[in-house]
Amino acid sequence: MNSMGKQTWIGVAAGVTAGAALLVYFVYREKRRRRRSASVVRGGDPATQLELHVCDSVSSTTVPPLGVGRALQPEQGVELQCRLDEVLQCVAVLRGEVAELRVSLQDIAVQIVHDVKMGLEESQKAARRRRHLFPRERTDSLSSSSIYFTASGVSLYDGESEGGYTTANPESDYNGDTDRETDKEQDVVSDDEEDRSCATVRELTRNSQQEDEDEDEASLLLDAELPSEELAHLLSQSDILHAGGDQERAEGFQLLLASKAKFGEQKEFLWRLARAYSDMYESTRDAEEKSSYAERGREEAESALQKDGQSAEGHKWFAILTGLTSNSETMHNKLKSSRIFKEHIDQAISLKADDPQCFYLLGRWCYEVSSLGWLEKKTAAALFETPPQATLQDALDNFLKAEELSPGFSRTGRLYIAKCYKDLGNISETKKWANLAAEMPCVPYEDADGAALEEALADL
């Protein structure tokens, strides 16, 4: 029994030992599983950590720029960002330029509308002035003809029929013995009177035409009447002073200005006063004084044309001063002034075809028009139905015409001839005219243009 109890206690001890071992195993396994879960949560497993990072990246709201690869290097990202900044800056600058262009186009449209309205108003005013400036003075002719016909045609119209022929004496119808005899006598008298009446009418018509022609000749003689001796002396002295230097020209200007109250209604005086204002414009350096001289001179030239619309000198100096006034104006007004300049220079040439200065000025106009830029040409096309057109060859022809009329007329004119030949590609003629210009002395009021042309010809 003792051996049985001993074995029993050995079995119980073995079972308790096995059960404790099993319990320790389960506890160890459970702890190990918990440690592995904790390590996964803390990122202990690299694969699991990468998987969680990918999920976070996909769920992120930040989207990388298009075209950027996953393996983009830092320096490449910086370069790409710099280029994107440059593109954005260019776009901003372009947007600003487009806005400025839009504003400029609006201003140009407004200016064009304003200029068109002003041009229409000025043309209407000019048309009204032309209708009243130079009326044909035929008052005496009309009155004398009317008086002549009234006095000489009393007997004629007293006995005229509605057809214009003289009939028989009306009283003879009642003084004759019989109607038949009276009719026969009336027929004979009627024929004679009709012949005399027609002859008288023809004679009166010839006399009237002769009187009209005589009055026209008298009017022309009055127009060509020489000025008074005092005025003639003043005009001669003014011409002499105009041919001198700046000091002489200033003296001529003061002389004419002091005589304006006395001779301000004389056409020959007025265009010389306009010329004196042009001289003062050339001699002064102050911009405001230049503008004032040009405006006042243009007014005097216009007054001269109002006195005599067929004055070549009046048209020439009106054109010159119109060009001078446009120097301080906008591009639109310059184009309008250029058109007016051309019209009056053409008129001056038609009235006086041997004036070299007119051809020189026309050459300058052609040269400037041939050198217009793209924007100026488009503006001129918008302003005028027929925009101004001229070529370098036109300019050269006019400069050569001025030289033909008066060789050595202008040093600047010869420089312009050389410049035209240079632009046309004729180097030999360019050198020839440049040398001819160099032989002439410098003129003070031509120095600005001459210096610019000499600089353009310096590389020959």
Coordinates of C-alpha atoms in Angstrom, one line a residue, residues 66 86 213 221:
L66 CA 2.5 67.0 -63.9
E86 CA 10.4 82.8 -65.6
E213 CA -13.3 142.7 -121.5
L221 CA -4.0 146.1 -114.0

